[in-house]
Coordinates of C-alpha atoms and ligand atoms in Angstrom, one line a residue:
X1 CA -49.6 -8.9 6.2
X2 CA -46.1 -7.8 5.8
X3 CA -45.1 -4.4 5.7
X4 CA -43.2 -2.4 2.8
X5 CA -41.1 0.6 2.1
X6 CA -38.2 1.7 2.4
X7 CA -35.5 -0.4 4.1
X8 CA -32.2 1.9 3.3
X9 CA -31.1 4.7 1.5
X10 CA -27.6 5.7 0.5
X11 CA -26.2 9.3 -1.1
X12 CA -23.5 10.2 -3.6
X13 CA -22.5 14.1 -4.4
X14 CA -19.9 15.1 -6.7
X15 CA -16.4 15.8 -4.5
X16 CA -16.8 19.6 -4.9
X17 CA -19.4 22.7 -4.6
X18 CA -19.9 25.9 -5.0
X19 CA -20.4 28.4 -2.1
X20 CA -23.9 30.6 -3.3
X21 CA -21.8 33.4 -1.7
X22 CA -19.4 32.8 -4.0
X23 CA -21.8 33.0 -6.9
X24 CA -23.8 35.6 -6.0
X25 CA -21.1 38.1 -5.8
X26 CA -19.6 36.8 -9.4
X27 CA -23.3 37.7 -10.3
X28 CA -23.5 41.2 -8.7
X29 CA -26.5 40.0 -6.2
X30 CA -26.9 40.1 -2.5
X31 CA -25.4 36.5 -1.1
X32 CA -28.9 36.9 0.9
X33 CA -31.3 36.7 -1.8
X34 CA -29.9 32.7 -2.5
X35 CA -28.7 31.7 0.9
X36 CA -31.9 33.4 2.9
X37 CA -33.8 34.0 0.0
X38 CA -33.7 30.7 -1.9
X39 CA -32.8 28.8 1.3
X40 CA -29.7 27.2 -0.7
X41 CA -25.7 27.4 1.0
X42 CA -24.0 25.3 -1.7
X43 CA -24.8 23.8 -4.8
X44 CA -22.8 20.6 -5.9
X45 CA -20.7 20.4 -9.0
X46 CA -20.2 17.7 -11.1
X47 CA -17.1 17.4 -13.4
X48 CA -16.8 15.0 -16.4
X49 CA -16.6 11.7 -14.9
X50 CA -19.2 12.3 -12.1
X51 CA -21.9 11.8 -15.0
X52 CA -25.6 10.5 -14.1
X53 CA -24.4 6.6 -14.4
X54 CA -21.4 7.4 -12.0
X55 CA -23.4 8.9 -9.4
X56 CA -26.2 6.4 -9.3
X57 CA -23.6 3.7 -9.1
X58 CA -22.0 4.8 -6.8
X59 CA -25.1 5.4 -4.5
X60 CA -26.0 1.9 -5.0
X61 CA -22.6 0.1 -4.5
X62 CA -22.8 2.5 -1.0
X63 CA -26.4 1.1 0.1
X64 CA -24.8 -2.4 -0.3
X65 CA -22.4 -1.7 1.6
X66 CA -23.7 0.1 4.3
X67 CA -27.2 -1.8 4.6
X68 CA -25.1 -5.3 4.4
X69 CA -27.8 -6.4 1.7
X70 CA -26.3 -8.2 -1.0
X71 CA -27.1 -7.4 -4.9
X72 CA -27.7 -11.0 -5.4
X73 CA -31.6 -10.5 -3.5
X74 CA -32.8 -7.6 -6.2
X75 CA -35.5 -8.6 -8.7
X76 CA -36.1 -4.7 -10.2
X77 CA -34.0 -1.7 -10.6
X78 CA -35.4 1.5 -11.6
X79 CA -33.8 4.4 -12.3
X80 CA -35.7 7.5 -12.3
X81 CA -33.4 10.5 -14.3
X82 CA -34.1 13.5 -16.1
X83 CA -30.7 13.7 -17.2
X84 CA -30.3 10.5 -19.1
X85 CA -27.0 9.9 -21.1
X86 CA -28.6 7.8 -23.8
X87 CA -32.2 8.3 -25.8
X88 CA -32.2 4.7 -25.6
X89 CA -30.1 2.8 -23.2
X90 CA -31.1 3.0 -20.1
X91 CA -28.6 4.2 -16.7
X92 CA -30.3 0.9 -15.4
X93 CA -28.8 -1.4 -17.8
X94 CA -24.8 0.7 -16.9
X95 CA -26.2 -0.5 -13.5
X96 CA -26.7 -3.9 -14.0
X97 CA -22.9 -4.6 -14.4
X98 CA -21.0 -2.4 -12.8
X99 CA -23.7 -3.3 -9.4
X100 CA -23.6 -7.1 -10.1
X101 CA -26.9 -7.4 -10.3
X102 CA -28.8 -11.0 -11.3
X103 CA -29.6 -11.8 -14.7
X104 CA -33.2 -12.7 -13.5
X105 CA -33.7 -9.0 -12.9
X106 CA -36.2 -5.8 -14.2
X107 CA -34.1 -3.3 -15.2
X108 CA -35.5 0.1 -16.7
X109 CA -35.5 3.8 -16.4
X110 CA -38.0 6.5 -15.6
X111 CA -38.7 9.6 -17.0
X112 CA -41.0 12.3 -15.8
X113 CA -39.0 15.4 -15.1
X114 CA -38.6 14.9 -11.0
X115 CA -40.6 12.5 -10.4
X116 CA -39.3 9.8 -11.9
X117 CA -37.9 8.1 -8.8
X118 CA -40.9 8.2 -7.2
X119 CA -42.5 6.6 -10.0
X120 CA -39.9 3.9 -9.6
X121 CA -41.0 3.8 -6.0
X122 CA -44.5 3.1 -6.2
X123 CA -43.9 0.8 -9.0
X124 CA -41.8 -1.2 -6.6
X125 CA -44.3 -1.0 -3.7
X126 CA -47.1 -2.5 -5.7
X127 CA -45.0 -5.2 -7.2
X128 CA -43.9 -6.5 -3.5
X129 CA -47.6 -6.5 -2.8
X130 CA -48.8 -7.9 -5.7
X131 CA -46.4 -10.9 -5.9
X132 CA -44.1 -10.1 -8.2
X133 CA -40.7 -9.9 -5.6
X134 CA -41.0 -13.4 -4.7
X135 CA -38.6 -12.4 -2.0
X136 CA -36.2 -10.4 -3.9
X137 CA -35.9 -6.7 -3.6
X138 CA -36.0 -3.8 -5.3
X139 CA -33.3 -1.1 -5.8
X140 CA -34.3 2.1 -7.1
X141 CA -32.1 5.3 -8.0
X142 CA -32.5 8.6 -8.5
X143 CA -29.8 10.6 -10.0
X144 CA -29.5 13.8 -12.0
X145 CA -27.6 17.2 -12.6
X146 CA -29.5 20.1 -12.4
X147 CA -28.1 22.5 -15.1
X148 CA -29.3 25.6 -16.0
X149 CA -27.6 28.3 -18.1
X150 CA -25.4 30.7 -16.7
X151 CA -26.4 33.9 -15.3
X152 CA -30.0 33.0 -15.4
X153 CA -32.3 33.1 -12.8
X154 CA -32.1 29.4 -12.2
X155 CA -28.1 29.3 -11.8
X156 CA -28.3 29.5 -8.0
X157 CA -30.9 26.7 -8.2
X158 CA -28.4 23.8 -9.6
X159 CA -26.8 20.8 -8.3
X160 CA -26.1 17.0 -8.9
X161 CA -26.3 13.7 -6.8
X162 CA -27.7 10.2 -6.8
X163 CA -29.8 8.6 -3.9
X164 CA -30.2 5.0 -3.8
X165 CA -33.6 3.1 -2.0
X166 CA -33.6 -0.3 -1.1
X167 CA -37.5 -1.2 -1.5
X168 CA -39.0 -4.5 0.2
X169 CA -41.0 -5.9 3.3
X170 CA -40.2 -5.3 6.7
X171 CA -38.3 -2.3 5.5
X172 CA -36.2 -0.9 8.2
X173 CA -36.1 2.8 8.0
X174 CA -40.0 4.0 6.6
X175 CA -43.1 1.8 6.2
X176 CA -45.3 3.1 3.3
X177 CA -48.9 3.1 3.1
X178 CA -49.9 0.7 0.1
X179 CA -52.5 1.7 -2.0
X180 CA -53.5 5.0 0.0
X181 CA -51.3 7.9 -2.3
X182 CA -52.9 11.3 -3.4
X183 CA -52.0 11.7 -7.4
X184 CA -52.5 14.6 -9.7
X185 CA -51.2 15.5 -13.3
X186 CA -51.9 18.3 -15.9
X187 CA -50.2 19.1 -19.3
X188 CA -48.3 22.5 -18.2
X189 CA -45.3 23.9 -19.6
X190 CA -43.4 25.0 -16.5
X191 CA -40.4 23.4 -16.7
X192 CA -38.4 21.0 -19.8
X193 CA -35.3 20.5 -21.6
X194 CA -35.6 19.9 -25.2
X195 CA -33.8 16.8 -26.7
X196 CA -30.9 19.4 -28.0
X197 CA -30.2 21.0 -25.0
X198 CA -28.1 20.1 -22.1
X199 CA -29.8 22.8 -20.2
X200 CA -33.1 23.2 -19.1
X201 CA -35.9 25.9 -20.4
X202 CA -38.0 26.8 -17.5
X203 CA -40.8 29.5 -16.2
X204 CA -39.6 30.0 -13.6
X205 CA -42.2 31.6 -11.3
X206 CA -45.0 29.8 -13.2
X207 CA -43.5 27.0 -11.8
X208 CA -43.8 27.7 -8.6
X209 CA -47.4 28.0 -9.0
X210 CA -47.7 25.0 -10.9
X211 CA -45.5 23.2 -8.1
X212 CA -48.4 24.7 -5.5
X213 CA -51.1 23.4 -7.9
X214 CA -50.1 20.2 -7.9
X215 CA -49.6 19.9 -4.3
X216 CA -53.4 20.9 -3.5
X217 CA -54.6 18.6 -5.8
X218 CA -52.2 15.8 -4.2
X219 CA -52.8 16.4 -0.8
X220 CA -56.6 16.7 -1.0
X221 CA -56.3 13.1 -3.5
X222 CA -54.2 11.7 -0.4
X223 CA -56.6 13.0 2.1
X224 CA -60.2 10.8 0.1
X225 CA -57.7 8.0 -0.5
X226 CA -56.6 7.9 3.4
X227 CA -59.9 8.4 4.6
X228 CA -61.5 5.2 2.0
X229 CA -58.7 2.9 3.3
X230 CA -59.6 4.3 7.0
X231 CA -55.9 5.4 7.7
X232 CA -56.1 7.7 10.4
X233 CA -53.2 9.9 12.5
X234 CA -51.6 12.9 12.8
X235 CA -48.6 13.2 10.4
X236 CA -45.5 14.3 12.7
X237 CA -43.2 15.7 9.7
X238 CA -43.4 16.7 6.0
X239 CA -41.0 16.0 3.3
X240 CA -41.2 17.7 0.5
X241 CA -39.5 18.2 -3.6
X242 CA -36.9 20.6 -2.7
X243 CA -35.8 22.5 -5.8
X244 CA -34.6 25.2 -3.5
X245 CA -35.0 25.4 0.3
X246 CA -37.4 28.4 0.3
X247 CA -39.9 26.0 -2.4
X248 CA -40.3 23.5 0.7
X249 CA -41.4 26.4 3.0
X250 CA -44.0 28.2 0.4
X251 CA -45.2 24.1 -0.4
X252 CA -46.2 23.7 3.9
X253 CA -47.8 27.3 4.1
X254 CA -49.7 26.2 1.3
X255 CA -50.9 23.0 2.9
X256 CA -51.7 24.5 6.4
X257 CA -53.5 27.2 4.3
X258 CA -55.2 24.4 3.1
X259 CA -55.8 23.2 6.5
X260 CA -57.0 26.4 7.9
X261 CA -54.0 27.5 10.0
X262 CA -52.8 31.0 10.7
X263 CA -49.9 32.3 9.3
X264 CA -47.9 32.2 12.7
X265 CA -49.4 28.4 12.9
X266 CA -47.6 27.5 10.3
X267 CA -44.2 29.1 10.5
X268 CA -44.0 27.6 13.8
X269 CA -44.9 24.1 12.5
X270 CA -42.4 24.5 9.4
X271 CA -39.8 24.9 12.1
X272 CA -41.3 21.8 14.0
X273 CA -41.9 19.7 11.0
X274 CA -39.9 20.8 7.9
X275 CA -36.8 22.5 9.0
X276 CA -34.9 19.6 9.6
X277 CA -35.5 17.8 5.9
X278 CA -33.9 20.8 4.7
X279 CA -30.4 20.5 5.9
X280 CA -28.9 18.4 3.7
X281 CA -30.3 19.9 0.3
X282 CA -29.7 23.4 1.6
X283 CA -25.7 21.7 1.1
X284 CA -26.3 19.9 -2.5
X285 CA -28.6 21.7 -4.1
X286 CA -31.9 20.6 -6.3
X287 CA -31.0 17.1 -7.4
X288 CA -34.5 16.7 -9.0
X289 CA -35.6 13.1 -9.1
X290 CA -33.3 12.7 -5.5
X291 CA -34.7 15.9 -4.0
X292 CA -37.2 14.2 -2.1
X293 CA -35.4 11.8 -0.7
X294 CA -32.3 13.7 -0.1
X295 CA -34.9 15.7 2.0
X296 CA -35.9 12.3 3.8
X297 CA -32.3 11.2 4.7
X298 CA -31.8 14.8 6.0
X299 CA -34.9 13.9 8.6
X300 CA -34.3 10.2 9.4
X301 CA -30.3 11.3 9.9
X302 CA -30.9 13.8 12.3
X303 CA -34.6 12.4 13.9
X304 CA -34.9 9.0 13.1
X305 CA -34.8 7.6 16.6
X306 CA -37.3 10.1 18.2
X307 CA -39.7 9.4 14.8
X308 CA -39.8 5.6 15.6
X309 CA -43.7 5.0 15.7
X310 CA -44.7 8.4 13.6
X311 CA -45.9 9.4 10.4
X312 CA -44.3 10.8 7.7
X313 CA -45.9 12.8 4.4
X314 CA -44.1 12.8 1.8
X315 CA -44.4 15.0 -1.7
X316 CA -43.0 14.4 -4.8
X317 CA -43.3 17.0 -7.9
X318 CA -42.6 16.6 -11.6
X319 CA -42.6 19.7 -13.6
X320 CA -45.0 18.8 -16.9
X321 CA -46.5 17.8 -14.7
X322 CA -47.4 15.0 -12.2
X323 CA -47.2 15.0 -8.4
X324 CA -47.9 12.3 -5.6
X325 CA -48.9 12.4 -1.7
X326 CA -47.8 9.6 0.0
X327 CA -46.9 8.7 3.7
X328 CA -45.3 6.1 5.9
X329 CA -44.6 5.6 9.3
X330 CA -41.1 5.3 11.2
X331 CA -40.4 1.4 12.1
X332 CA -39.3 0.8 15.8
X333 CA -35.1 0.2 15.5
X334 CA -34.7 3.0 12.4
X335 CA -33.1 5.1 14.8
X336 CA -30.2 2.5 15.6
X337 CA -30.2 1.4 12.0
X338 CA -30.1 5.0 10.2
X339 CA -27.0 5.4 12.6
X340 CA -25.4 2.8 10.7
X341 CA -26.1 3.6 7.4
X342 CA -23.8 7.1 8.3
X343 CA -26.7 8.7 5.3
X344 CA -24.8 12.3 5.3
X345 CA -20.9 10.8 5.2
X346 CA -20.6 11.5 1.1
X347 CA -21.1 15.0 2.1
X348 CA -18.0 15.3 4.3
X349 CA -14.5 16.4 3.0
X350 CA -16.0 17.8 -0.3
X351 CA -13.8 20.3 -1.8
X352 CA -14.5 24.3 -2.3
X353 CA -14.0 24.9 -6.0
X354 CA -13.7 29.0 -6.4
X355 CA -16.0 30.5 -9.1
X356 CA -13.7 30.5 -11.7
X357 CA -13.2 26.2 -11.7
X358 CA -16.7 26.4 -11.5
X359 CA -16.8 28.0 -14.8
X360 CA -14.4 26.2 -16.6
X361 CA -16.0 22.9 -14.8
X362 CA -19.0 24.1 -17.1
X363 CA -18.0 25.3 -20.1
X364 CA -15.5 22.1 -20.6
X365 CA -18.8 19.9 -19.8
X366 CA -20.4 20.6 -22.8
X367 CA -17.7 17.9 -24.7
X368 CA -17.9 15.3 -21.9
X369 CA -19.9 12.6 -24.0
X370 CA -17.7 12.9 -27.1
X371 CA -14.1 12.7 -25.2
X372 CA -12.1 9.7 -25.7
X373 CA -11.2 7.2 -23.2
X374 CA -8.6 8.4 -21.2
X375 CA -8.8 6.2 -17.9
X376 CA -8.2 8.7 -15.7
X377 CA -10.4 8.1 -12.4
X378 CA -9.1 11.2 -11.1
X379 CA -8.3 9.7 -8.0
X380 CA -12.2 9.3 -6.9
X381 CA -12.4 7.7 -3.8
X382 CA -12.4 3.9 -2.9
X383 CA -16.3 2.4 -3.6
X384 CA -16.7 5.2 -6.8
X385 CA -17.4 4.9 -10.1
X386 CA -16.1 7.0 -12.9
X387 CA -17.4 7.9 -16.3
X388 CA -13.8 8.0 -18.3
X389 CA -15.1 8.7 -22.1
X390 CA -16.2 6.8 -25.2
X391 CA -14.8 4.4 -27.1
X392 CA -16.6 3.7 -30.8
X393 CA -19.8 5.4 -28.7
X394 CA -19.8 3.6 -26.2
X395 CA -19.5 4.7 -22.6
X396 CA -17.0 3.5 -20.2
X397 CA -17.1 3.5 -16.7
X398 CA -14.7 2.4 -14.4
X399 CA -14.6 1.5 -10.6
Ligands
LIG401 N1 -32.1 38.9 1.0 C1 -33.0 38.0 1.3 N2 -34.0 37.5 0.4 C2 -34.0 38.1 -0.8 C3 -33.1 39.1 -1.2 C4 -32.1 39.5 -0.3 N3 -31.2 40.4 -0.6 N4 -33.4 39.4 -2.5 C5 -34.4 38.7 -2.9 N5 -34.8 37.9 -1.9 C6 -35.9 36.9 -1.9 C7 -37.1 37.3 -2.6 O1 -38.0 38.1 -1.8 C8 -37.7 35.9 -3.0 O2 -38.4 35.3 -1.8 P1 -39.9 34.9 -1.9 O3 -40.0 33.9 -3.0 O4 -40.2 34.4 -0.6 O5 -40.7 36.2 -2.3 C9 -36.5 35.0 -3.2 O6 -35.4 35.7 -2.6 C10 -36.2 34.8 -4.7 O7 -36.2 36.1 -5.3 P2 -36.8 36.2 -6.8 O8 -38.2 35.6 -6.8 O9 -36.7 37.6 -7.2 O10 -35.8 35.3 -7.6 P3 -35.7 35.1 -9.1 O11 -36.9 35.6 -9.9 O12 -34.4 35.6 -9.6 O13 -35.6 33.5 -9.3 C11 -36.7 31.4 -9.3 C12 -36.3 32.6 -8.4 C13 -37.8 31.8 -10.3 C14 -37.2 30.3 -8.3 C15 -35.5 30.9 -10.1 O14 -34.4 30.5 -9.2 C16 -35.8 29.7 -10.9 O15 -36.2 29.8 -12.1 N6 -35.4 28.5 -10.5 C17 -35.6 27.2 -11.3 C18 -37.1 26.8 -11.3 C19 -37.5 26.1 -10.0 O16 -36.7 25.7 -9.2 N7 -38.8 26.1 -9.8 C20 -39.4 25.5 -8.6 C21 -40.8 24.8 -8.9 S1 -40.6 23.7 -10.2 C22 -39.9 22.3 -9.5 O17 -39.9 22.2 -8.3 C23 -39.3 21.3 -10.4 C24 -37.8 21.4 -10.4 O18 -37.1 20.8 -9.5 C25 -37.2 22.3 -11.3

């Protein structure tokens, strides 16, 4: 019986950020309270053509590239989004031509706040092992840009980024266990963003609870279904929905609570098992549907070698809301092979914009879908895609 998961995972950011020192003292607060106190250092920015369709493209024409797959051997593509660009086309079908993807394809996008890449996920894992692939693989792409409005509470909690998975059997980088995930859902109104807004509304410290909700109920799901399929071991490291770093910290003392751990027991695992996962968002930001996996590259980047033969938890949350427990173990070579995917590389050479370009970045966003085609790729680097405006309503991209 083959195995399946995830065989390689590429990023795209936006090219610049904002320093959360920058913005805290615009906003008259303590740079600690968002860089200690939220766990976040920089949040990406996106400009006008670095829209959801760009990023994910991007992403994906970067996992060919880097995993030497070809986009002649995918059968599905989901994209999970939150921050779609059309009510009815999907970023999926944008995808299909600017990716080259075969005609005898599944293309589609899903929505469920932050977890809708993970819902692409496990969608792709049961149809490997049901069949369906036939040898082909699946792609799956999660891409958003956290916006809220400015000067509210959940400014310093932004960001924007696509991560790309290649899904299929005798994946290279993180075996999944099939058939063995923890689920939980329950109608709350934690966090949304009504069809006329371009920001979202959110409770904010209701939805941290709800967040921690979720989780038990996940976990303790995970924990029946592990123990019916007799999956047994310890799990060496925990990755976690990272709106903010400090989330992914509250989320593990919750679990060892769970688990009957001291205080001190579980500080000094969060350091063993968590810190690491938290690099790379603590440098983009809460990416939503990506957040999770943007935590995973952080961990296989910096630990995949030593991991080789370990288990990993994963735990994906989707404000509304529905969450999943899930877990995997390392493959023996993913330590060589995350080497040469070069997972954090998008995140080198980004530009510093100052908090006034932030602001204007912003408040010109707001007309980005209605500008006219100008062709201007701002200079994006080789392998990028650019959103360059809309012609009779439709989008155009360019590469
Ligand atoms: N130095 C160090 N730490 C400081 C500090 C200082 N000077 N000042 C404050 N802090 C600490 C506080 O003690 C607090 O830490 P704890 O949570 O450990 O107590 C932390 O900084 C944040 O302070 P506040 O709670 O006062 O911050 P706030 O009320 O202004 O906003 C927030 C926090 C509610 C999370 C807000 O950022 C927000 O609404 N964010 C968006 C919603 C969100 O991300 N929710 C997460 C769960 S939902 C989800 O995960 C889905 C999703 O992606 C959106």
């Amino acid at each position: 019986m083959p195995t399946i998961g995830i065989d390689a995972i590429a990023l795209a950011v936006p090219e610049g950020y904002l320093d959360l020192a920058d913005l805290a003292a615009a906003r008259g607060v303590p740079a600690g309270k968002f860089v200690e106190g939220l766990g976040v250092q920089r949040m990406s920015v996106a400009r006008q053509h670095e829209d959801p369709v760009a990023l994910a493209a991007t992403a994906a024409r970067r996992l060919f590239a880097t995993s030497g797959v070809d986009p002649s051997t995918i059968g599905l593509c989901v994209v999970g989004t939150e921050t779609a660009v059309d009510h009815s086309k999907p970023v999926a079908a944008y995808l299909h031509r600017l990716l080259g993807l075969p005609q005898e394809c599944r293309v589609f996008e899903a929505k469920h706040a932050c977890f809708g890449g993970t819902a692409g996920l496990l969608s792709a894992l049961d149809w490997i092992a049901a069949g369906s692939a036939r040898g082909r693989k699946a792609l799956i792409i999660c891409t958003d840009i956290a916006r809220y409005g400015l000067s509210t509470p959940g400014e310093p909690t932004q960001g924007a980024g696509a991560v790309a998975l290649l899904v299929s059997d005798n994946p290279r980088l993180l075996a999944l266990e099939v058939g063995s995930t923890g689920s939980y859902a329950q109608d709350v109104n934690d966090f949304w963003r009504p069809l006329y807004s371009k920001e979202a509304v959110v409770d904010g410290h209701h939805s941290v609870q709800c967040y921690l909700d979720a989780l038990a109920g996940a976990y303790k799901s995970w924990q029946n279904a592990s123990a019916a399929s007799g999956i047994t071991g310890e799990l060496a490291r925990r990755c976690y929905h990272v709106p903010y770093g400090k989330m992914a910290k509250k989320a593990h003392r919750h679990v060892m609570q769970i688990e009957g751990k001291t205080e001190a027991e579980a500080d000094a695992s969060y350091t063993a098992e968590v810190a690491t996962s938290l690099r790379l968002p603590s440098q983009v930001g809460n990416i939503y549907t990506g957040s999770l996996y943007l935590a995973l590259a952080s961990l296989l980047e910096a630990e995949a070698a030593e991991l080789e033969g370990k288990r990993i938890g994963l735990f994906s949350y989707g404000s509304g809301c529905c969450a999943e427990f899930f877990a995997g173990t390392v493959p023996a070579g993913a330590g060589a092979f995350a080497d040469k995917l070069e997972m954090a590389a998008p995140l080198k050479d980004r530009r510093k914009y100052t908090f006034a370009e932030y602001e204007q970045i912003r408040l010109r966003d707001d007309k980005a879908d209605q500008r006219p085609v100008n062709g201007d790729a701002h200079g994006l680097p080789a392998g990028s895609v650019a959103f360059v405006g809309v012609d009779a309503d439709r989008r155009v991209y360019i590469a």
